[in-house]
PDB file of C-alpha atoms in Angstrom:
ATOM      1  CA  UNK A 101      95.404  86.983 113.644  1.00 54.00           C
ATOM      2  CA  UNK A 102      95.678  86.080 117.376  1.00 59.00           C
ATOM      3  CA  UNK A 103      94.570  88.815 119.832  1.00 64.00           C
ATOM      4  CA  UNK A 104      94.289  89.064 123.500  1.00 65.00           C
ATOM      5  CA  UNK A 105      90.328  88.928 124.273  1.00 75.00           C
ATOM      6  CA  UNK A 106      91.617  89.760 128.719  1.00 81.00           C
ATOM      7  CA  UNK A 107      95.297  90.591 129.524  1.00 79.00           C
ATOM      8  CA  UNK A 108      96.259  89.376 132.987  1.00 86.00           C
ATOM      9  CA  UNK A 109      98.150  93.321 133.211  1.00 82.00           C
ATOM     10  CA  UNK A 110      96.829  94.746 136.270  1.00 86.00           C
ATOM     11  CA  UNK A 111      98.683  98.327 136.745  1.00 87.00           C
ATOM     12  CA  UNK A 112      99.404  99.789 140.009  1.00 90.00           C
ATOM     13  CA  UNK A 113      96.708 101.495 142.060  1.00 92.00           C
ATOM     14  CA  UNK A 114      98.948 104.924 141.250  1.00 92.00           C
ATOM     15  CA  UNK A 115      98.659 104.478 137.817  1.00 91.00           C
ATOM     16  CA  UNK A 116      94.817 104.337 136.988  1.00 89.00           C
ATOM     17  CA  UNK A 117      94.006 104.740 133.780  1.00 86.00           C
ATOM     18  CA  UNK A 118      95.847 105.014 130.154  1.00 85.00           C
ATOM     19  CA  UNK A 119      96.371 108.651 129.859  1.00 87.00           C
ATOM     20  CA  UNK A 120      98.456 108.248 132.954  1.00 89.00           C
ATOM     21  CA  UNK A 121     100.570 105.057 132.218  1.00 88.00           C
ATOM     22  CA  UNK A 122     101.283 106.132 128.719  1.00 86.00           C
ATOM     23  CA  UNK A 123     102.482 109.558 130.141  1.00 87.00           C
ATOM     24  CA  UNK A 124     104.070 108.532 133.432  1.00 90.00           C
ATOM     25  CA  UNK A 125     105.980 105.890 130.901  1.00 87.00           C
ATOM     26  CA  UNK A 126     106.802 108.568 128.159  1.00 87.00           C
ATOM     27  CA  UNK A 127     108.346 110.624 131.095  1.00 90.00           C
ATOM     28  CA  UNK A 128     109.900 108.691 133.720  1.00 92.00           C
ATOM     29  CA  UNK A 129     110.948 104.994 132.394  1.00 91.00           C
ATOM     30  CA  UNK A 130     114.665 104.558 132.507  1.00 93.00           C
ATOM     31  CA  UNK A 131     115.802 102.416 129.431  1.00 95.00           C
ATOM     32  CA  UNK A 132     119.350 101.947 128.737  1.00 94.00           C
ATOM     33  CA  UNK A 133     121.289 103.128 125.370  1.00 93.00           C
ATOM     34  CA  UNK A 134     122.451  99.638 123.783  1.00 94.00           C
ATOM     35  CA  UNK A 135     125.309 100.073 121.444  1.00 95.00           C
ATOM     36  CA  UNK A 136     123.455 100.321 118.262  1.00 97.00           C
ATOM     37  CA  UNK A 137     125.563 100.127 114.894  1.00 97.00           C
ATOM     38  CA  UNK A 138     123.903 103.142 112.590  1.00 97.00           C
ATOM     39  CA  UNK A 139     123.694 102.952 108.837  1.00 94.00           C
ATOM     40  CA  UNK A 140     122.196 104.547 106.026  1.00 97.00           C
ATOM     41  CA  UNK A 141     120.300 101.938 103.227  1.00 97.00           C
ATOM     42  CA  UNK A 142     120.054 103.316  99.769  1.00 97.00           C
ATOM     43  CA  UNK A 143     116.056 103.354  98.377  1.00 97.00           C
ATOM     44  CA  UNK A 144     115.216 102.530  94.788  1.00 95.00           C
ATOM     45  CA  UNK A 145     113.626 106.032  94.527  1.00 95.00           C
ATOM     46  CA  UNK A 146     117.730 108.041  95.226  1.00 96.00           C
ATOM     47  CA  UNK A 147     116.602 108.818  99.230  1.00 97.00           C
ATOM     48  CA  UNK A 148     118.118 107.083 101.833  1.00 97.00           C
ATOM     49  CA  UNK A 149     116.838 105.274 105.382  1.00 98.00           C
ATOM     50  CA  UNK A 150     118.242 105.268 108.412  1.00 98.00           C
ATOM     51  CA  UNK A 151     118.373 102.400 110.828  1.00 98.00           C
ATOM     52  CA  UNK A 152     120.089 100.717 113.847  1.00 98.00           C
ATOM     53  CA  UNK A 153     120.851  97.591 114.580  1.00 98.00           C
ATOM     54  CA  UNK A 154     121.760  95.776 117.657  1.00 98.00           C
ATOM     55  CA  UNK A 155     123.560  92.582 117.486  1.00 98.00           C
ATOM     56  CA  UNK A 156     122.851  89.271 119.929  1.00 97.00           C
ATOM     57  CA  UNK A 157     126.036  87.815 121.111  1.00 95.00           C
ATOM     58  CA  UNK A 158     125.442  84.673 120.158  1.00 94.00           C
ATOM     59  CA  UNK A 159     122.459  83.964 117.619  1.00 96.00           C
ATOM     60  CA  UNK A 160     122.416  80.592 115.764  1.00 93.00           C
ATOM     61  CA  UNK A 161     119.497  80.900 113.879  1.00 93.00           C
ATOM     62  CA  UNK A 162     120.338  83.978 112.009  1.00 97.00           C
ATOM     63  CA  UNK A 163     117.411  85.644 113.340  1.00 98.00           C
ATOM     64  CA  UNK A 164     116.283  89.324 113.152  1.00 98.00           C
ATOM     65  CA  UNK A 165     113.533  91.528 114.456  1.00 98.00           C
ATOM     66  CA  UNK A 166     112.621  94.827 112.188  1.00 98.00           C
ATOM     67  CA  UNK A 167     111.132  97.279 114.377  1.00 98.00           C
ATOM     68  CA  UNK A 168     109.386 100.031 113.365  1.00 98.00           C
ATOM     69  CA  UNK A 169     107.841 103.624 115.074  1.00 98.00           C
ATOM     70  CA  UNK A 170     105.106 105.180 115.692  1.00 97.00           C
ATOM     71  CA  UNK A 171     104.061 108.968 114.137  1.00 97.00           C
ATOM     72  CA  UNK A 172     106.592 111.241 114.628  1.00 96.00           C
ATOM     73  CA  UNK A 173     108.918 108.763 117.287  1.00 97.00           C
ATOM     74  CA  UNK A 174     112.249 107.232 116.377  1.00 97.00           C
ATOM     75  CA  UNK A 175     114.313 104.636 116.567  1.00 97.00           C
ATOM     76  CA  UNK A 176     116.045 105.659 119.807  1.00 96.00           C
ATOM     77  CA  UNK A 177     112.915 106.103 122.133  1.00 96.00           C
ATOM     78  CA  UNK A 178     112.278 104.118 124.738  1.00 96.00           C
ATOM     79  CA  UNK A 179     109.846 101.633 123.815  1.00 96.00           C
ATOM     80  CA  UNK A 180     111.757 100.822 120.845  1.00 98.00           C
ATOM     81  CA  UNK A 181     115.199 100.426 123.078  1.00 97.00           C
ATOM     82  CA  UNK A 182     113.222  98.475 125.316  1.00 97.00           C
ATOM     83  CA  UNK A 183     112.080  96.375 123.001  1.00 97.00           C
ATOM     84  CA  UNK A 184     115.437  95.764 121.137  1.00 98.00           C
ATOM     85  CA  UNK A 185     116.754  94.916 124.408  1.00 98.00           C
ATOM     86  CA  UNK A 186     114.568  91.891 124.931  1.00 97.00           C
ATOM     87  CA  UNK A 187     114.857  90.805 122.106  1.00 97.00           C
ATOM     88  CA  UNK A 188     118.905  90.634 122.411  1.00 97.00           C
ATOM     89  CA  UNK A 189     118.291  88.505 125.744  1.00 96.00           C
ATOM     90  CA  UNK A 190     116.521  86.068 123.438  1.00 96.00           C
ATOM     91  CA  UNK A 191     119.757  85.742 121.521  1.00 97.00           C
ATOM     92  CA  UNK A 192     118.142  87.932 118.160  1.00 98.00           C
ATOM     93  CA  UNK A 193     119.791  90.652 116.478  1.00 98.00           C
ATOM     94  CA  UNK A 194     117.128  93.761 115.898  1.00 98.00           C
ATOM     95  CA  UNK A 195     117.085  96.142 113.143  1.00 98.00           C
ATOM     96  CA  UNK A 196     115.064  99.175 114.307  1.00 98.00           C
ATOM     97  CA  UNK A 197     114.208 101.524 111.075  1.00 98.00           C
ATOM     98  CA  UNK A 198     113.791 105.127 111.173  1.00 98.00           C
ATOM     99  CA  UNK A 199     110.588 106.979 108.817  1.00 98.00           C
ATOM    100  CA  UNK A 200     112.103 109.132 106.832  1.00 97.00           C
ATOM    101  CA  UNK A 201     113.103 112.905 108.206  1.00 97.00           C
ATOM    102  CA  UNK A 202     112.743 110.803 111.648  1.00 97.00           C
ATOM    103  CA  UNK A 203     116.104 109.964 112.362  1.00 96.00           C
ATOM    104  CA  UNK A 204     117.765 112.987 113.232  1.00 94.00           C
ATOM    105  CA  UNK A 205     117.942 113.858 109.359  1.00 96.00           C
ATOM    106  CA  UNK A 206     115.772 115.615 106.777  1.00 96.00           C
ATOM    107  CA  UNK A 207     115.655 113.220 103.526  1.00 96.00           C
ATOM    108  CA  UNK A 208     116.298 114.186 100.222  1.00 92.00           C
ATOM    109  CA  UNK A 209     113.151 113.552  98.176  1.00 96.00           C
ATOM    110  CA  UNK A 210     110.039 115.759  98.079  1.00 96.00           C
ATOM    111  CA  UNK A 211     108.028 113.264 100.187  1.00 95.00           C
ATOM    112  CA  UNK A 212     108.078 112.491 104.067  1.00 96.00           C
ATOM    113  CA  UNK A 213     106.365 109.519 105.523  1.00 97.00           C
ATOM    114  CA  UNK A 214     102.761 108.469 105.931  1.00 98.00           C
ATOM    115  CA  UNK A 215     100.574 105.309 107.176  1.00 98.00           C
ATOM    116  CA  UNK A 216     100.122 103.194 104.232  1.00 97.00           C
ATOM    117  CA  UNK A 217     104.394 103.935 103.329  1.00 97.00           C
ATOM    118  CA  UNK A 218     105.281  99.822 102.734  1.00 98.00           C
ATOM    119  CA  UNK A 219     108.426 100.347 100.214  1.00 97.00           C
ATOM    120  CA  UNK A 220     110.733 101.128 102.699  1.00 98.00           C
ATOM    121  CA  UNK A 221     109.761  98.152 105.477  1.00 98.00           C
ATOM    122  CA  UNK A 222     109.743  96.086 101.976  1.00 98.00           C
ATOM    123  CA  UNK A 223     113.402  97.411 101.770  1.00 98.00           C
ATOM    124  CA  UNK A 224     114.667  96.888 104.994  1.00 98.00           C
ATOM    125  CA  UNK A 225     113.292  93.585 104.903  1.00 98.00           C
ATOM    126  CA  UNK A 226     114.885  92.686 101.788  1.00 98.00           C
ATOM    127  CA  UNK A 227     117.925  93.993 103.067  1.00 98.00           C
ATOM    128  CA  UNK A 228     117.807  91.686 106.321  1.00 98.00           C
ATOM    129  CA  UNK A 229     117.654  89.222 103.117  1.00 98.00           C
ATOM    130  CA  UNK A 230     120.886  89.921 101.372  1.00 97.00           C
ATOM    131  CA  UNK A 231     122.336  89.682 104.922  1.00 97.00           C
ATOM    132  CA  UNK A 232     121.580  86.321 105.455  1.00 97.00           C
ATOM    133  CA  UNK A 233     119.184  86.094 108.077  1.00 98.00           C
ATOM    134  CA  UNK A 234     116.961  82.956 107.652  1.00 98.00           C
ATOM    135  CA  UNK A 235     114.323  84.407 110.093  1.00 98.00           C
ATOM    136  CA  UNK A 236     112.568  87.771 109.886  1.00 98.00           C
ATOM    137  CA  UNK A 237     110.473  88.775 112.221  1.00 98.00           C
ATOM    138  CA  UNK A 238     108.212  92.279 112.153  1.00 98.00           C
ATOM    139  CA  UNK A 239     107.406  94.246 114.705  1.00 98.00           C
ATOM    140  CA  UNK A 240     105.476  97.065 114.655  1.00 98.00           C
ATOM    141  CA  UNK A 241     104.186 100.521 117.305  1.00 98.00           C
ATOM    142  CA  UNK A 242     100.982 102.794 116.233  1.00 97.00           C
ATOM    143  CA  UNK A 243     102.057 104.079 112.362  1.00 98.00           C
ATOM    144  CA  UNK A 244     104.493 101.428 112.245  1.00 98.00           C
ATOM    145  CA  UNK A 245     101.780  98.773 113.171  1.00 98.00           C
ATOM    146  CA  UNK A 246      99.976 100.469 110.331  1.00 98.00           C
ATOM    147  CA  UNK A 247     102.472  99.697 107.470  1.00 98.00           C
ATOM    148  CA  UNK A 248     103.579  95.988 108.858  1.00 98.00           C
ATOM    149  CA  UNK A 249     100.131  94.998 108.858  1.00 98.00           C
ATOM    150  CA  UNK A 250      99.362  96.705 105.214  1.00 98.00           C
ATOM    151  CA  UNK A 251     102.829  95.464 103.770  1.00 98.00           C
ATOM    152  CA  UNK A 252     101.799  92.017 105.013  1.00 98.00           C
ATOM    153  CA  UNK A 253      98.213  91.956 103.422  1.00 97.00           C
ATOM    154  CA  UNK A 254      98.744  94.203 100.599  1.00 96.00           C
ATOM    155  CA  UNK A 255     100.503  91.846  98.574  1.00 95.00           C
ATOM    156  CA  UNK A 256     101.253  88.671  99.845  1.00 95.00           C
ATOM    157  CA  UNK A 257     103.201  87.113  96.946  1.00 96.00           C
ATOM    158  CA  UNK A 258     106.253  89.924  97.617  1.00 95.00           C
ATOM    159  CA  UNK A 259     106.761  89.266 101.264  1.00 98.00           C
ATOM    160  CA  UNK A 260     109.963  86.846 101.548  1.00 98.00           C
ATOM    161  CA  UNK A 261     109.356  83.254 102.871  1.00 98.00           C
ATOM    162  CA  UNK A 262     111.844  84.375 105.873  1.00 98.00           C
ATOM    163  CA  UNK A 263     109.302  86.672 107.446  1.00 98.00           C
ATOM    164  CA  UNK A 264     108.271  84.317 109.735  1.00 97.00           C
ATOM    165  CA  UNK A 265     105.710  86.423 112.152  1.00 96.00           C
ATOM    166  CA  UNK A 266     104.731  89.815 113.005  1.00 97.00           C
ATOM    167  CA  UNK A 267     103.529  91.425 116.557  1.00 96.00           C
ATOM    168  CA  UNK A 268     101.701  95.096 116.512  1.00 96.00           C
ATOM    169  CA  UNK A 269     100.545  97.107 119.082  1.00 94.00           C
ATOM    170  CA  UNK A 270      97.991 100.262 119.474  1.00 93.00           C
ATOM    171  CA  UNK A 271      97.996  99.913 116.098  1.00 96.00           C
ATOM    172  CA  UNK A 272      95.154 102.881 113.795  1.00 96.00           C
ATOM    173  CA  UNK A 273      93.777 100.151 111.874  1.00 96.00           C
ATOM    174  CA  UNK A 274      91.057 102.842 110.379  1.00 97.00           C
ATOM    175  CA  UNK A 275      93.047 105.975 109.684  1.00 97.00           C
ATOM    176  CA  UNK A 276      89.620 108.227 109.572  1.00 97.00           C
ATOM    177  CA  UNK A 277      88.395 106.649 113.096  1.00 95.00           C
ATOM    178  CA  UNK A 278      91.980 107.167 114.491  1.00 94.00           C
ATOM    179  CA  UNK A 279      91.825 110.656 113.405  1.00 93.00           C
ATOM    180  CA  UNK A 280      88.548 111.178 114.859  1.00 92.00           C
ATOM    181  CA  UNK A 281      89.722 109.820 117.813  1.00 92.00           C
ATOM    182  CA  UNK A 282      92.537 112.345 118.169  1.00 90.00           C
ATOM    183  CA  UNK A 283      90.169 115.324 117.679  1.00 89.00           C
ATOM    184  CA  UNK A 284      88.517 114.766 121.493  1.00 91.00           C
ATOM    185  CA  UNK A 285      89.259 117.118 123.918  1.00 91.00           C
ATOM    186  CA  UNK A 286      90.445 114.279 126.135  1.00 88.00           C
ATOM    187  CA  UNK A 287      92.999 113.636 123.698  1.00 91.00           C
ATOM    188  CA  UNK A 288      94.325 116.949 122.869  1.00 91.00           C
ATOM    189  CA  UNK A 289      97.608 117.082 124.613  1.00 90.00           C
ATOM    190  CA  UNK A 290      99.071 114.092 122.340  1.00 91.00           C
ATOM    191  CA  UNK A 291      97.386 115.885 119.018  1.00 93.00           C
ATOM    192  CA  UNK A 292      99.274 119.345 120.530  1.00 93.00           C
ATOM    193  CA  UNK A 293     102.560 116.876 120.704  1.00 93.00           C
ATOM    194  CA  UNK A 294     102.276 115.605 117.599  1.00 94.00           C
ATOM    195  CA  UNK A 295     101.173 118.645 115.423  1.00 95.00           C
ATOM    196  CA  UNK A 296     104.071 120.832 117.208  1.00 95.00           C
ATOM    197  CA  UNK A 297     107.086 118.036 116.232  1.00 95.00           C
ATOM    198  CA  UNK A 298     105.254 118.370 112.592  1.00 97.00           C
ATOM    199  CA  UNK A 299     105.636 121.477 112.196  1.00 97.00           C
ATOM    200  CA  UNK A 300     109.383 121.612 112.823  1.00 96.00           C
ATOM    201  CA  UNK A 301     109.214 118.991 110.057  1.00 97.00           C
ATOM    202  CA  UNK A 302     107.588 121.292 107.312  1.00 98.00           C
ATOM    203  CA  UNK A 303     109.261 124.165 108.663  1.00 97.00           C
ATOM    204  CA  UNK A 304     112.915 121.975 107.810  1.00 97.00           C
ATOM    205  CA  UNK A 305     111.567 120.767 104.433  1.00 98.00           C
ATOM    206  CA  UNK A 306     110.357 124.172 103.059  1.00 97.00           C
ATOM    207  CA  UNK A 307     113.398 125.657 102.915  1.00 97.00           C
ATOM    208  CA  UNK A 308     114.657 122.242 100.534  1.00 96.00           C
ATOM    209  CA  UNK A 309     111.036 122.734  98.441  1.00 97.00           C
ATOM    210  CA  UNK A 310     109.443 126.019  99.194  1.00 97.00           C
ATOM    211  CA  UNK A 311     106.804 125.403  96.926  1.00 96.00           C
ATOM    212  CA  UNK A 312     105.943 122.080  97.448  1.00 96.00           C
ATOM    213  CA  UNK A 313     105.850 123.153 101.231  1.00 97.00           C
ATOM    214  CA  UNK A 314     103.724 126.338 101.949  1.00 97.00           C
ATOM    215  CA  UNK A 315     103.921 127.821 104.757  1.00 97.00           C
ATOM    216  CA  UNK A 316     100.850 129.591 105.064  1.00 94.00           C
ATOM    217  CA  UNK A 317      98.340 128.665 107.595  1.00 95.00           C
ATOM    218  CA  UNK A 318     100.635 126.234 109.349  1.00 97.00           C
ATOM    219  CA  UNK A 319     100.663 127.866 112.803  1.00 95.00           C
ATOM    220  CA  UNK A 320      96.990 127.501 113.210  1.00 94.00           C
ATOM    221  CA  UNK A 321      96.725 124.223 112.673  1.00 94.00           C
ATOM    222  CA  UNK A 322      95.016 122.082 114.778  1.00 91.00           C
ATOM    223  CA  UNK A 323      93.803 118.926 113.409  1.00 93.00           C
ATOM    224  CA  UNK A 324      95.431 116.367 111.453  1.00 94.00           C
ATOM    225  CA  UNK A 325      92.640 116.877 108.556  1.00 96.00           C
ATOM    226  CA  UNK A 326      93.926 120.048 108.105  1.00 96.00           C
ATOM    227  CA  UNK A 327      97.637 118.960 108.118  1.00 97.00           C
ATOM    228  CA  UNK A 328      96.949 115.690 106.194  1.00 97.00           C
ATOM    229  CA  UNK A 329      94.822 118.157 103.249  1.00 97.00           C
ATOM    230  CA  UNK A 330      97.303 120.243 103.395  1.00 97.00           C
ATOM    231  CA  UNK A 331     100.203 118.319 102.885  1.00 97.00           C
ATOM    232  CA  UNK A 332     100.527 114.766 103.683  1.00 97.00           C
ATOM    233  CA  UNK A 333      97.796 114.151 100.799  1.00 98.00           C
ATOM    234  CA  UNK A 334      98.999 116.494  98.350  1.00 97.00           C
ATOM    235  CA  UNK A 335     102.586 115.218  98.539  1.00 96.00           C
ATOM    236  CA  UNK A 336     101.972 111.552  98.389  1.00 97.00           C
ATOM    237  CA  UNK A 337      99.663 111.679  95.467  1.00 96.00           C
ATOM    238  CA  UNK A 338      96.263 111.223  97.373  1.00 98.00           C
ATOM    239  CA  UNK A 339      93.075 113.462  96.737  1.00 98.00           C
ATOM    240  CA  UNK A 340      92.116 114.488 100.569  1.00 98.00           C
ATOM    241  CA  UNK A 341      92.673 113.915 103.726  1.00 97.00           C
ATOM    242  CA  UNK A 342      89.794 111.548 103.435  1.00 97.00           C
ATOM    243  CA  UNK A 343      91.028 109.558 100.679  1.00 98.00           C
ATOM    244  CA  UNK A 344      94.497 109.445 102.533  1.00 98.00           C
ATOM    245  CA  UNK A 345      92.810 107.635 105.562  1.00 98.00           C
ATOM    246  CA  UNK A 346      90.708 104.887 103.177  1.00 97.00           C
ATOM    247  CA  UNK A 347      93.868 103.878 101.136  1.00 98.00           C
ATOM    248  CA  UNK A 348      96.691 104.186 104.069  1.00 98.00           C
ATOM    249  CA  UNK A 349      94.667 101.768 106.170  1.00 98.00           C
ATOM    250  CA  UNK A 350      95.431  98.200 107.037  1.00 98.00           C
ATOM    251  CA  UNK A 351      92.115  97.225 108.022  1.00 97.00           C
ATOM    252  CA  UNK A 352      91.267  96.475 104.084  1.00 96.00           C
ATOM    253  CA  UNK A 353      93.992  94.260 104.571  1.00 95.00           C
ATOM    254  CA  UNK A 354      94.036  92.039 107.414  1.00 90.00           C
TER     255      UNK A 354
END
């Protein structure tokens, strides 16, 4: 797997450091709506996943990108815009996927999404399949890095020959150190971002399960141990938080 040892990126004087590039960025970068097409795939298990896809003008070699999130983001932000964009100047068409109860609609099975979710990249890529792309490509922010780099490594033999390359970025490659990470003070507004959007999520789903979605104690939550013990591992058949984070990984893996 090719990485980047330097980067010839130098960012402007006014924008030292990466808490204030990845805000500044989050806040003020102006990135264009393209004219995505919107659809809805059907999932072996009865839910349903949202994606849209942009379409290159011209694109000979049948070629597609599948893009997918990070935690709690969507297929409309910006970096994911921005990156179906370029892609289009390169004369590709892009599929950018939505996790599920992240694309503007609450799905209709029990679960949600988590880090180690392959079976619906696995779907979208088969999909890209039946439509007769010859070239796949995989693409993949945070979470999403996550499951492109598990679904590639997990099991080889299932990944179509037309997945010709994947590129990842900021990617949690050990869930439990990720977490860890998270918990620092210096990192609290993004764990304040992400635990708030989260909680409209559980709020949303408990009134489809009640039971399998408590409320109780969900206001003082803090950490994602606490969210993941409460929830994400319960609901996606894991034992703890902990066990979550070892399985979900990619790292195992690469």
């Amino acid at each position: 797997m090719p990485y980047l040892e330097t980067s010839p990126y130098r960012a402007p004087l006014w924008l030292p450091g990466g808490q204030v590039q990845t805000i500044f960025s989050s806040l003020f970068r102006t990135v264009p709506v393209p004219p995505f097409e919107r659809f809805r795939l059907a999932t072996p298990d009865g839910d349903f996943i949202l994606a849209d896809r942009l379409r290159a003008a011209h694109n000979p070699d049948k070629t597609v990108v599948v893009l997918s999130h990070g935690l709690e983001g969507n297929s409309r932000r910006k970096y994911m815009r921005g990156m179906c964009l370029a892609f289009q100047a390169l004369g590709w068409d892009c599929l950018s996927r939505n996790f599920r109860t992240c694309g503007g609609e609450i799905n209709g099975t029990p679960g949600m999404y988590h880090s180690g979710q392959t079976e619906d990249l696995h779907c979208v890529v088969d999909f890209c399949v039946s439509e007769g792309y010859r070239r796949i490509l995989l693409v993949g922010f945070s979470m999403g890095g996550n499951q492109t780099l598990k679904y590639l490594g997990e099991e080889p033999e299932r990944v179509p020959p037309q997945v010709a390359g994947a590129a990842v970025f900021s990617v949690p490659c050990d869930l439990t150190g990720a977490a860890r990470a998270l918990d620092r003070p210096a990192n609290a507004v993004y764990r304040r971002y992400f635990m708030r959007t989260l909680r409209r999520k559980i709020r949303a789903k408990h009134l489809l399960y009640p039971d399998l979605y408590p409320l109780d104690g969900l206001d003082d939550m803090r950490t994602f141990a606490a969210f993941d013990n409460a929830y994400t591992a319960p609901l996606h058949a894991f034992a703890s938080a902990a066990d979550y984070w070892s399985k979900a990984s990619c790292l195992p893996h690469l």
